[in-house]
Amino acid sequence: MIDRLKERLYLSVPHMSEASLRYVEEAFATNWLSTVGPNLVALEEAASALVGCPVVGISSGTAGLHLGLRLVGVEAGDEVVTPSLSFAASANPIRYQGAVPVFMDSDWRSWNLDPNLLSEFLKKRAAVNRLPKAVIVVHLFGQPARMAAILEICQRYEVPVIEDAAESLGARYRGAHPGTLGEVGIFSFNGNKMITGTTGGMLVTKREAWAEKARKWSQQAVDPDPEGVKNYVHSELGYNYRMSNVIAGIVRGQFEVLEERVLARRAVFDRYVAAFEDVPGLEPQPELEEEGCRHSRWLSCFTVDEEAFGRSCYDLIRLLAEHNVESRPVWRPMHLQPLYEGFEMVGGEVAERLNRTGICLPSSSSLTQEEQDYVIDLIVTAGKERNH
Ligand SMILES: *Cc1c(COP(=O)(O)O)cnc(C)c1O
C-alpha cells in the first residue's frame, strides 16, 4: 500500500506501445510528414478490418460529428436530437452546422439516450410534421446505447442516426462495434480516450460513397483535376479535418494493443466492484444485460448515495483531490450549461441526478494495483468515517 502519492493520479492517461514510436520514426525516416502517407493508409485498413466498414482518418471526433451531420443532410435551422448527458463535443457540431439541438434525457439502465422518450417525442413531432433531421446517440463511458430500440424507432420515422462512439471503441453491441450501427459513426483518439494519437478521430460509415465524400470534405474539398496540373477547383465547402500521417502512426500502433487496453480497463472496473461490494451506497454503472454486449469501461463510474455512503459525491471528489487523486462527476448535462440555456429539453431527471451523484474514478489501463488500492482505500475509509 502506498502511504501517499508523489505525483497526481489522473483519471485516464495515454498508454503507449513501442509500435507507435516505430511507426512515427518510419514517418520521419521516409519524410511522410504531411497529411497523407502510409501510416494513414495502413490505419484505415486495420480499423476498417476491425469494425467491418469503411473508415476515414480525421483530425478529431468533433470534426467527425461535424462531417457526419453534413453527410446526413443537416442544414441551418434543422433540429437534431442529442442526449443532454454527454460531453459538449456531442452537441457543439450541431451548432457548427447552424442547426438546433433538442436535448433528451437518458435512462437508468444504460445511462444513454432513452428509447421511450425518443419514441414519444418522434411520434408527437411526426403528428405536427416537424420531425428532427437527425438523432445523435452517444455510448457513454463505453456503454452501448440501446441501439435495437433506437434504430427501430428512427427507421419508422426515417430519421438518420449518427453515433458518437468517441468513448466506446472496443465495446460491443450484440456482437457489433457501436459506431457502425447507424448511418455514420465517429471515434476519438483524444489523449484521454481508450487509445490515443495525442489527438485524432475516425469516421465510419457503411456507405463507401459517403466515406469518399467525408475524405474529400476533410481535405478542403478539391474537385477532380481534368487538366492534370493541380489547378485546384472547388465546387463544395471543405475543411481541414484530415488526420496527419504522424498521428496516424501513433494511432496505428495503438490499434495493435486495443484489445489488451480494453481488458485492462475492464479489470480495473472489476477490482473497484469487488472492493466496494460491502461499502453501502456505491453502485456501478450497470452493463447492458444483452447477448453479445460489452461495456468497454473506458471510465469506471459509480453512483454515490449520500445517505447510505455518508458523504456526497462532490464531497468525495474533493476528498480524493486533496489526496492527489483525480476523479470527476458524470458529465454535466448540456441543458444545464449556460451555453445551451433556452434550448428544448425532453425530460431531465436522470441526467441531473447522475451528474449530482455519479463519480468517474481513475481508470487508466496503466493503473497499477498499488495505485488502485490507494484509491480504493481512500474511498472505503471515507465511507466508514461518516458511517461510524
Ligand atoms: C472525447 C469526446 C468527443 C470528442 O472527441 P475529440 O476527438 O476530442 O474531438 C465527442 N464526444 C464524446 C462523448 C467524447 O467523450
Tab-separated table of C-alpha atoms and ligand atoms in Angstrom:
chain	number	residue	atom	x	y	z
A	1	MET	CA	0.000	0.000	0.000
A	2	ILE	CA	1.278	3.473	-0.883
A	3	ASP	CA	1.184	5.941	2.018
A	4	ARG	CA	0.814	8.918	-0.223
A	5	LEU	CA	1.224	9.664	-3.892
A	6	LYS	CA	4.234	11.606	-5.072
A	7	GLU	CA	2.515	12.572	-8.292
A	8	ARG	CA	-1.078	13.272	-9.110
A	9	LEU	CA	-3.036	10.227	-10.215
A	10	TYR	CA	-5.133	11.151	-13.239
A	11	LEU	CA	-8.478	9.879	-14.434
A	12	SER	CA	-7.338	8.474	-17.769
A	13	VAL	CA	-3.849	8.767	-19.240
A	14	PRO	CA	-2.230	7.724	-22.542
A	15	HIS	CA	-0.770	4.221	-22.527
A	16	MET	CA	1.619	3.872	-25.452
A	17	SER	CA	3.238	0.842	-27.041
A	18	GLU	CA	6.573	0.597	-28.845
A	19	ALA	CA	4.872	0.059	-32.178
A	20	SER	CA	3.595	3.657	-32.169
A	21	LEU	CA	7.102	5.044	-31.796
A	22	ARG	CA	8.324	2.765	-34.589
A	23	TYR	CA	5.605	3.975	-36.993
A	24	VAL	CA	6.350	7.610	-36.143
A	25	GLU	CA	10.088	7.038	-36.686
A	26	GLU	CA	9.288	5.472	-40.057
A	27	ALA	CA	7.308	8.567	-40.985
A	28	PHE	CA	10.315	10.761	-40.123
A	29	ALA	CA	12.798	8.472	-41.858
A	30	THR	CA	10.775	8.489	-45.087
A	31	ASN	CA	9.695	12.147	-44.804
A	32	TRP	CA	5.987	11.243	-44.898
A	33	LEU	CA	5.276	14.187	-42.606
A	34	SER	CA	2.385	15.805	-44.410
A	35	THR	CA	-1.239	14.814	-44.187
A	36	VAL	CA	-1.361	11.659	-46.262
A	37	GLY	CA	1.099	8.753	-46.102
A	38	PRO	CA	1.494	5.022	-45.482
A	39	ASN	CA	0.517	5.172	-41.785
A	40	LEU	CA	-2.822	6.734	-42.645
A	41	VAL	CA	-3.498	4.134	-45.336
A	42	ALA	CA	-2.492	1.272	-43.017
A	43	LEU	CA	-4.526	2.655	-40.124
A	44	GLU	CA	-7.658	2.973	-42.238
A	45	GLU	CA	-7.182	-0.601	-43.460
A	46	ALA	CA	-6.647	-2.020	-39.965
A	47	ALA	CA	-9.525	-0.070	-38.454
A	48	SER	CA	-11.821	-0.974	-41.319
A	49	ALA	CA	-10.968	-4.663	-40.956
A	50	LEU	CA	-11.736	-4.474	-37.232
A	51	VAL	CA	-15.055	-2.615	-37.315
A	52	GLY	CA	-16.244	-4.032	-40.624
A	53	CYS	CA	-16.923	-0.917	-42.681
A	54	PRO	CA	-15.125	1.929	-44.480
A	55	VAL	CA	-13.110	4.272	-42.237
A	56	VAL	CA	-11.803	7.828	-42.717
A	57	GLY	CA	-8.958	9.114	-40.519
A	58	ILE	CA	-9.710	12.657	-39.356
A	59	SER	CA	-8.316	15.268	-37.003
A	60	SER	CA	-10.778	14.701	-34.137
A	61	GLY	CA	-14.015	13.088	-33.077
A	62	THR	CA	-15.621	16.527	-33.005
A	63	ALA	CA	-14.672	17.080	-36.651
A	64	GLY	CA	-16.199	13.680	-37.403
A	65	LEU	CA	-19.538	14.672	-35.911
A	66	HIS	CA	-19.498	17.846	-37.983
A	67	LEU	CA	-18.855	15.830	-41.159
A	68	GLY	CA	-21.452	13.244	-40.128
A	69	LEU	CA	-24.159	15.860	-39.642
A	70	ARG	CA	-23.445	17.226	-43.085
A	71	LEU	CA	-23.433	13.723	-44.622
A	72	VAL	CA	-26.964	13.035	-43.375
A	73	GLY	CA	-28.089	16.398	-44.733
A	74	VAL	CA	-28.375	18.568	-41.613
A	75	GLU	CA	-28.543	22.247	-42.575
A	76	ALA	CA	-29.016	25.595	-40.847
A	77	GLY	CA	-32.244	25.727	-38.860
A	78	ASP	CA	-32.754	21.938	-38.757
A	79	GLU	CA	-33.306	20.271	-35.403
A	80	VAL	CA	-31.092	17.425	-34.143
A	81	VAL	CA	-31.848	15.302	-31.071
A	82	THR	CA	-28.869	14.598	-28.811
A	83	PRO	CA	-28.565	13.272	-25.255
A	84	SER	CA	-28.128	16.023	-22.693
A	85	LEU	CA	-25.910	13.754	-20.604
A	86	SER	CA	-22.664	13.894	-22.559
A	87	PHE	CA	-19.550	15.929	-23.236
A	88	ALA	CA	-20.146	19.256	-25.031
A	89	ALA	CA	-18.487	17.837	-28.168
A	90	SER	CA	-21.630	15.755	-28.829
A	91	ALA	CA	-23.746	18.897	-29.178
A	92	ASN	CA	-21.420	21.642	-30.408
A	93	PRO	CA	-21.095	20.352	-34.016
A	94	ILE	CA	-24.867	20.760	-34.361
A	95	ARG	CA	-24.270	24.478	-33.890
A	96	TYR	CA	-21.338	24.455	-36.339
A	97	GLN	CA	-23.924	23.492	-38.974
A	98	GLY	CA	-26.217	26.293	-37.779
A	99	ALA	CA	-28.689	23.635	-36.652
A	100	VAL	CA	-30.577	23.487	-33.356
A	101	PRO	CA	-30.052	20.813	-30.680
A	102	VAL	CA	-33.014	19.241	-28.914
A	103	PHE	CA	-31.683	17.712	-25.712
A	104	MET	CA	-33.107	14.473	-24.390
A	105	ASP	CA	-32.773	12.559	-21.141
A	106	SER	CA	-31.043	9.202	-20.612
A	107	ASP	CA	-32.364	6.050	-18.956
A	108	TRP	CA	-31.186	4.373	-15.737
A	109	ARG	CA	-30.438	1.075	-17.435
A	110	SER	CA	-27.799	2.319	-19.889
A	111	TRP	CA	-27.187	5.984	-18.871
A	112	ASN	CA	-27.746	6.660	-22.583
A	113	LEU	CA	-30.480	8.157	-24.768
A	114	ASP	CA	-33.835	6.846	-23.503
A	115	PRO	CA	-35.631	4.964	-26.326
A	116	ASN	CA	-39.027	5.506	-24.690
A	117	LEU	CA	-38.627	9.280	-24.572
A	118	LEU	CA	-37.352	9.226	-28.153
A	119	SER	CA	-40.335	7.201	-29.316
A	120	GLU	CA	-42.860	9.547	-27.669
A	121	PHE	CA	-41.035	12.601	-28.983
A	122	LEU	CA	-40.844	11.428	-32.602
A	123	LYS	CA	-44.496	10.376	-32.527
A	124	LYS	CA	-45.525	13.837	-31.319
A	125	ARG	CA	-43.303	15.572	-33.859
A	126	ALA	CA	-44.494	13.367	-36.743
A	127	ALA	CA	-48.084	14.359	-35.919
A	128	VAL	CA	-47.246	18.040	-36.482
A	129	ASN	CA	-44.910	17.328	-39.404
A	130	ARG	CA	-41.838	18.582	-37.548
A	131	LEU	CA	-39.516	15.612	-37.307
A	132	PRO	CA	-35.892	16.345	-36.363
A	133	LYS	CA	-33.380	15.990	-39.202
A	134	ALA	CA	-31.179	13.529	-37.275
A	135	VAL	CA	-30.612	11.813	-33.926
A	136	ILE	CA	-27.175	11.635	-32.291
A	137	VAL	CA	-26.678	8.677	-29.973
A	138	VAL	CA	-23.762	8.614	-27.501
A	139	HIS	CA	-22.285	5.434	-25.994
A	140	LEU	CA	-21.366	6.965	-22.660
A	141	PHE	CA	-18.169	5.904	-20.886
A	142	GLY	CA	-18.036	2.850	-23.176
A	143	GLN	CA	-21.571	1.616	-22.526
A	144	PRO	CA	-23.503	0.883	-25.742
A	145	ALA	CA	-26.846	2.662	-26.021
A	146	ARG	CA	-29.959	0.515	-26.517
A	147	MET	CA	-29.476	0.576	-30.262
A	148	ALA	CA	-32.041	-2.018	-31.386
A	149	ALA	CA	-34.889	0.018	-29.931
A	150	ILE	CA	-33.417	3.343	-31.053
A	151	LEU	CA	-32.792	2.177	-34.632
A	152	GLU	CA	-36.256	0.652	-34.896
A	153	ILE	CA	-37.885	3.917	-33.798
A	154	CYS	CA	-35.737	6.050	-36.083
A	155	GLN	CA	-36.311	3.767	-39.079
A	156	ARG	CA	-40.060	4.022	-38.519
A	157	TYR	CA	-39.850	7.805	-38.924
A	158	GLU	CA	-36.934	7.719	-41.391
A	159	VAL	CA	-34.697	9.835	-39.168
A	160	PRO	CA	-30.966	9.055	-39.636
A	161	VAL	CA	-28.892	8.055	-36.605
A	162	ILE	CA	-25.375	9.372	-36.006
A	163	GLU	CA	-23.358	7.533	-33.366
A	164	ASP	CA	-20.929	9.356	-31.113
A	165	ALA	CA	-18.739	6.385	-30.221
A	166	ALA	CA	-15.876	8.602	-29.006
A	167	GLU	CA	-15.854	6.844	-25.638
A	168	SER	CA	-16.739	3.321	-26.748
A	169	LEU	CA	-14.004	1.971	-29.017
A	170	GLY	CA	-13.611	-1.684	-28.034
A	171	ALA	CA	-17.193	-2.063	-26.783
A	172	ARG	CA	-19.690	-4.426	-28.434
A	173	TYR	CA	-23.395	-4.250	-29.070
A	174	ARG	CA	-24.912	-7.632	-29.996
A	175	GLY	CA	-21.532	-8.622	-31.370
A	176	ALA	CA	-21.039	-5.448	-33.463
A	177	HIS	CA	-18.996	-2.324	-32.830
A	178	PRO	CA	-21.073	0.583	-31.524
A	179	GLY	CA	-20.451	3.321	-34.072
A	180	THR	CA	-21.145	1.065	-37.060
A	181	LEU	CA	-24.870	0.587	-36.471
A	182	GLY	CA	-26.291	3.937	-37.599
A	183	GLU	CA	-25.759	5.893	-40.815
A	184	VAL	CA	-22.472	7.430	-39.605
A	185	GLY	CA	-20.325	6.925	-36.517
A	186	ILE	CA	-17.257	8.554	-35.037
A	187	PHE	CA	-14.414	7.514	-32.749
A	188	SER	CA	-11.944	9.747	-30.912
A	189	PHE	CA	-8.214	9.372	-30.281
A	190	ASN	CA	-8.057	12.307	-27.899
A	191	GLY	CA	-5.370	11.994	-25.211
A	192	ASN	CA	-7.615	10.558	-22.524
A	193	LYS	CA	-9.562	8.010	-24.585
A	194	MET	CA	-9.217	4.190	-24.701
A	195	ILE	CA	-6.391	4.535	-27.246
A	196	THR	CA	-4.883	7.792	-28.430
A	197	GLY	CA	-2.890	9.510	-31.133
A	198	THR	CA	-2.448	12.535	-28.815
A	199	THR	CA	-5.401	13.769	-30.872
A	200	GLY	CA	-7.299	12.429	-33.881
A	201	GLY	CA	-10.501	10.698	-34.818
A	202	MET	CA	-12.175	8.359	-37.225
A	203	LEU	CA	-15.405	8.495	-39.179
A	204	VAL	CA	-17.100	5.229	-40.112
A	205	THR	CA	-19.984	4.590	-42.468
A	206	LYS	CA	-21.257	1.573	-44.342
A	207	ARG	CA	-21.641	3.700	-47.474
A	208	GLU	CA	-18.425	3.796	-49.458
A	209	ALA	CA	-19.655	6.920	-51.307
A	210	TRP	CA	-20.130	8.749	-48.002
A	211	ALA	CA	-16.659	7.755	-46.837
A	212	GLU	CA	-15.292	9.212	-50.090
A	213	LYS	CA	-17.273	12.422	-49.535
A	214	ALA	CA	-16.027	12.743	-45.952
A	215	ARG	CA	-12.459	12.179	-47.159
A	216	LYS	CA	-12.878	14.912	-49.780
A	217	TRP	CA	-14.523	17.412	-47.398
A	218	SER	CA	-11.837	16.771	-44.768
A	219	GLN	CA	-9.170	17.961	-47.255
A	220	GLN	CA	-10.718	21.263	-48.378
A	221	ALA	CA	-12.981	19.556	-50.949
A	222	VAL	CA	-10.801	19.691	-54.041
A	223	ASP	CA	-12.607	18.601	-57.210
A	224	PRO	CA	-11.146	16.136	-59.732
A	225	ASP	CA	-8.420	17.670	-61.848
A	226	PRO	CA	-9.229	17.202	-65.583
A	227	GLU	CA	-6.318	19.383	-66.776
A	228	GLY	CA	-3.804	17.329	-64.772
A	229	VAL	CA	-1.990	20.401	-63.422
A	230	LYS	CA	-3.339	20.555	-59.860
A	231	ASN	CA	-5.310	23.655	-60.704
A	232	TYR	CA	-7.434	23.449	-57.565
A	233	VAL	CA	-11.123	23.622	-58.364
A	234	HIS	CA	-13.682	23.795	-55.541
A	235	SER	CA	-17.400	23.330	-56.002
A	236	GLU	CA	-18.149	22.408	-52.373
A	237	LEU	CA	-17.236	23.805	-48.969
A	238	GLY	CA	-14.420	21.854	-47.342
A	239	TYR	CA	-12.492	21.755	-44.066
A	240	ASN	CA	-9.011	20.980	-42.835
A	241	TYR	CA	-10.095	17.867	-40.924
A	242	ARG	CA	-7.819	15.102	-42.240
A	243	MET	CA	-5.556	13.125	-39.915
A	244	SER	CA	-1.804	13.580	-40.379
A	245	ASN	CA	0.489	10.668	-41.189
A	246	VAL	CA	2.400	11.143	-37.905
A	247	ILE	CA	-0.740	10.998	-35.767
A	248	ALA	CA	-1.877	8.015	-37.845
A	249	GLY	CA	1.397	6.281	-36.925
A	250	ILE	CA	0.678	6.670	-33.218
A	251	VAL	CA	-2.916	5.500	-33.597
A	252	ARG	CA	-1.839	2.591	-35.836
A	253	GLY	CA	0.438	1.294	-33.078
A	254	GLN	CA	-2.315	1.772	-30.503
A	255	PHE	CA	-4.747	-0.272	-32.588
A	256	GLU	CA	-2.451	-3.278	-32.209
A	257	VAL	CA	-2.965	-3.196	-28.421
A	258	LEU	CA	-6.615	-2.123	-28.370
A	259	GLU	CA	-7.983	-5.410	-27.029
A	260	GLU	CA	-5.327	-5.501	-24.278
A	261	ARG	CA	-6.249	-1.969	-23.260
A	262	VAL	CA	-9.960	-2.783	-23.111
A	263	LEU	CA	-9.324	-5.870	-20.972
A	264	ALA	CA	-7.059	-3.855	-18.654
A	265	ARG	CA	-9.725	-1.180	-18.154
A	266	ARG	CA	-12.382	-3.807	-17.575
A	267	ALA	CA	-10.112	-5.404	-14.952
A	268	VAL	CA	-9.734	-2.006	-13.237
A	269	PHE	CA	-13.514	-1.741	-13.099
A	270	ASP	CA	-13.889	-5.301	-11.752
A	271	ARG	CA	-11.419	-4.569	-8.935
A	272	TYR	CA	-13.420	-1.495	-7.896
A	273	VAL	CA	-16.633	-3.514	-7.907
A	274	ALA	CA	-15.117	-6.267	-5.758
A	275	ALA	CA	-13.634	-3.731	-3.327
A	276	PHE	CA	-16.908	-1.811	-2.935
A	277	GLU	CA	-19.097	-4.863	-2.503
A	278	ASP	CA	-19.540	-4.268	1.222
A	279	VAL	CA	-19.496	-0.474	1.038
A	280	PRO	CA	-23.038	0.835	1.375
A	281	GLY	CA	-24.161	3.477	-1.120
A	282	LEU	CA	-21.789	2.808	-4.038
A	283	GLU	CA	-23.355	1.367	-7.198
A	284	PRO	CA	-21.551	0.756	-10.511
A	285	GLN	CA	-22.830	1.975	-13.876
A	286	PRO	CA	-24.777	-1.100	-14.992
A	287	GLU	CA	-23.712	-3.158	-18.009
A	288	LEU	CA	-26.403	-3.877	-20.622
A	289	GLU	CA	-27.536	-7.418	-19.930
A	290	GLU	CA	-27.921	-8.499	-23.515
A	291	GLU	CA	-26.307	-11.238	-25.559
A	292	GLY	CA	-23.084	-10.038	-27.186
A	293	CYS	CA	-22.865	-6.679	-25.372
A	294	ARG	CA	-19.657	-5.443	-23.787
A	295	HIS	CA	-19.064	-2.214	-21.911
A	296	SER	CA	-15.501	-1.061	-22.685
A	297	ARG	CA	-15.230	0.538	-19.221
A	298	TRP	CA	-13.321	3.456	-20.702
A	299	LEU	CA	-14.152	5.059	-17.362
A	300	SER	CA	-15.188	3.257	-14.190
A	301	CYS	CA	-18.279	5.064	-12.925
A	302	PHE	CA	-20.279	4.666	-9.757
A	303	THR	CA	-23.209	6.432	-8.160
A	304	VAL	CA	-22.828	7.664	-4.596
A	305	ASP	CA	-25.932	7.537	-2.409
A	306	GLU	CA	-25.155	10.273	0.112
A	307	GLU	CA	-27.450	8.850	2.763
A	308	ALA	CA	-26.044	5.334	2.628
A	309	PHE	CA	-22.391	6.198	1.922
A	310	GLY	CA	-22.229	9.049	4.415
A	311	ARG	CA	-20.760	11.615	2.015
A	312	SER	CA	-21.962	13.329	-1.118
A	313	CYS	CA	-20.414	12.578	-4.485
A	314	TYR	CA	-18.844	16.042	-4.806
A	315	ASP	CA	-17.523	15.790	-1.242
A	316	LEU	CA	-15.834	12.521	-2.191
A	317	ILE	CA	-14.340	14.097	-5.347
A	318	ARG	CA	-12.889	16.947	-3.258
A	319	LEU	CA	-11.519	14.494	-0.696
A	320	LEU	CA	-9.796	12.431	-3.399
A	321	ALA	CA	-8.339	15.629	-4.901
A	322	GLU	CA	-6.855	16.538	-1.516
A	323	HIS	CA	-5.046	13.199	-1.668
A	324	ASN	CA	-3.757	13.856	-5.179
A	325	VAL	CA	-6.303	11.644	-6.961
A	326	GLU	CA	-8.291	12.995	-9.893
A	327	SER	CA	-11.938	11.969	-10.184
A	328	ARG	CA	-14.883	13.739	-11.809
A	329	PRO	CA	-18.648	13.925	-11.730
A	330	VAL	CA	-20.539	12.176	-14.511
A	331	TRP	CA	-20.868	14.777	-17.322
A	332	ARG	CA	-22.695	17.974	-16.519
A	333	PRO	CA	-25.804	17.814	-18.747
A	334	MET	CA	-25.999	20.193	-21.692
A	335	HIS	CA	-29.399	21.569	-20.680
A	336	LEU	CA	-27.756	22.923	-17.507
A	337	GLN	CA	-24.947	24.661	-19.424
A	338	PRO	CA	-25.054	28.441	-19.788
A	339	LEU	CA	-24.137	27.889	-23.458
A	340	TYR	CA	-27.363	25.983	-24.064
A	341	GLU	CA	-29.786	27.981	-21.972
A	342	GLY	CA	-33.192	28.214	-23.615
A	343	PHE	CA	-32.874	25.122	-25.850
A	344	GLU	CA	-35.540	22.440	-25.668
A	345	MET	CA	-35.008	19.641	-23.138
A	346	VAL	CA	-37.095	16.451	-23.076
A	347	GLY	CA	-37.168	15.060	-19.516
A	348	GLY	CA	-34.017	15.642	-17.461
A	349	GLU	CA	-34.351	13.963	-14.098
A	350	VAL	CA	-31.960	11.093	-14.852
A	351	ALA	CA	-29.217	13.282	-16.328
A	352	GLU	CA	-29.442	15.751	-13.448
A	353	ARG	CA	-29.323	13.037	-10.814
A	354	LEU	CA	-26.422	11.211	-12.490
A	355	ASN	CA	-24.438	14.457	-12.648
A	356	ARG	CA	-25.036	15.070	-8.937
A	357	THR	CA	-24.404	11.503	-7.747
A	358	GLY	CA	-22.178	9.884	-10.387
A	359	ILE	CA	-18.399	9.739	-9.989
A	360	CYS	CA	-15.767	8.718	-12.585
A	361	LEU	CA	-12.743	7.110	-10.926
A	362	PRO	CA	-9.152	6.697	-12.178
A	363	SER	CA	-9.496	4.163	-14.973
A	364	SER	CA	-6.256	4.132	-16.969
A	365	SER	CA	-5.198	0.828	-18.495
A	366	SER	CA	-1.749	1.532	-16.984
A	367	LEU	CA	-3.128	1.969	-13.459
A	368	THR	CA	-1.106	-0.272	-11.129
A	369	GLN	CA	-2.676	-2.473	-8.491
A	370	GLU	CA	-0.883	-0.399	-5.824
A	371	GLU	CA	-2.252	2.860	-7.179
A	372	GLN	CA	-5.735	1.444	-7.387
A	373	ASP	CA	-5.519	0.063	-3.835
A	374	TYR	CA	-4.598	3.575	-2.707
A	375	VAL	CA	-7.747	4.996	-4.350
A	376	ILE	CA	-9.921	2.184	-3.022
A	377	ASP	CA	-8.578	2.627	0.496
A	378	LEU	CA	-9.336	6.365	0.435
A	379	ILE	CA	-12.915	5.723	-0.690
A	380	VAL	CA	-13.641	2.851	1.683
A	381	THR	CA	-12.232	4.835	4.614
A	382	ALA	CA	-14.160	7.957	3.599
A	383	GLY	CA	-17.398	5.963	3.670
A	384	LYS	CA	-16.608	4.274	7.010
A	385	GLU	CA	-15.619	7.511	8.755
A	386	ARG	CA	-19.039	9.005	8.217
A	387	ASN	CA	-20.864	5.775	8.900
A	388	HIS	CA	-19.449	5.379	12.412
B	1	LIG	C1	-13.976	12.969	-26.475
B	1	LIG	C2	-15.364	13.059	-26.917
B	1	LIG	C3	-15.705	13.672	-28.126
B	1	LIG	C4	-14.754	14.479	-28.935
B	1	LIG	O1	-13.681	13.822	-29.446
B	1	LIG	P1	-12.385	14.704	-29.845
B	1	LIG	O2	-11.556	13.737	-30.593
B	1	LIG	O3	-11.772	15.162	-28.570
B	1	LIG	O4	-12.855	15.828	-30.691
B	1	LIG	C5	-17.020	13.626	-28.533
B	1	LIG	N1	-17.959	13.052	-27.793
B	1	LIG	C6	-17.686	12.459	-26.626
B	1	LIG	C7	-18.791	11.813	-25.866
B	1	LIG	C8	-16.386	12.459	-26.127
B	1	LIG	O5	-16.121	11.917	-24.930
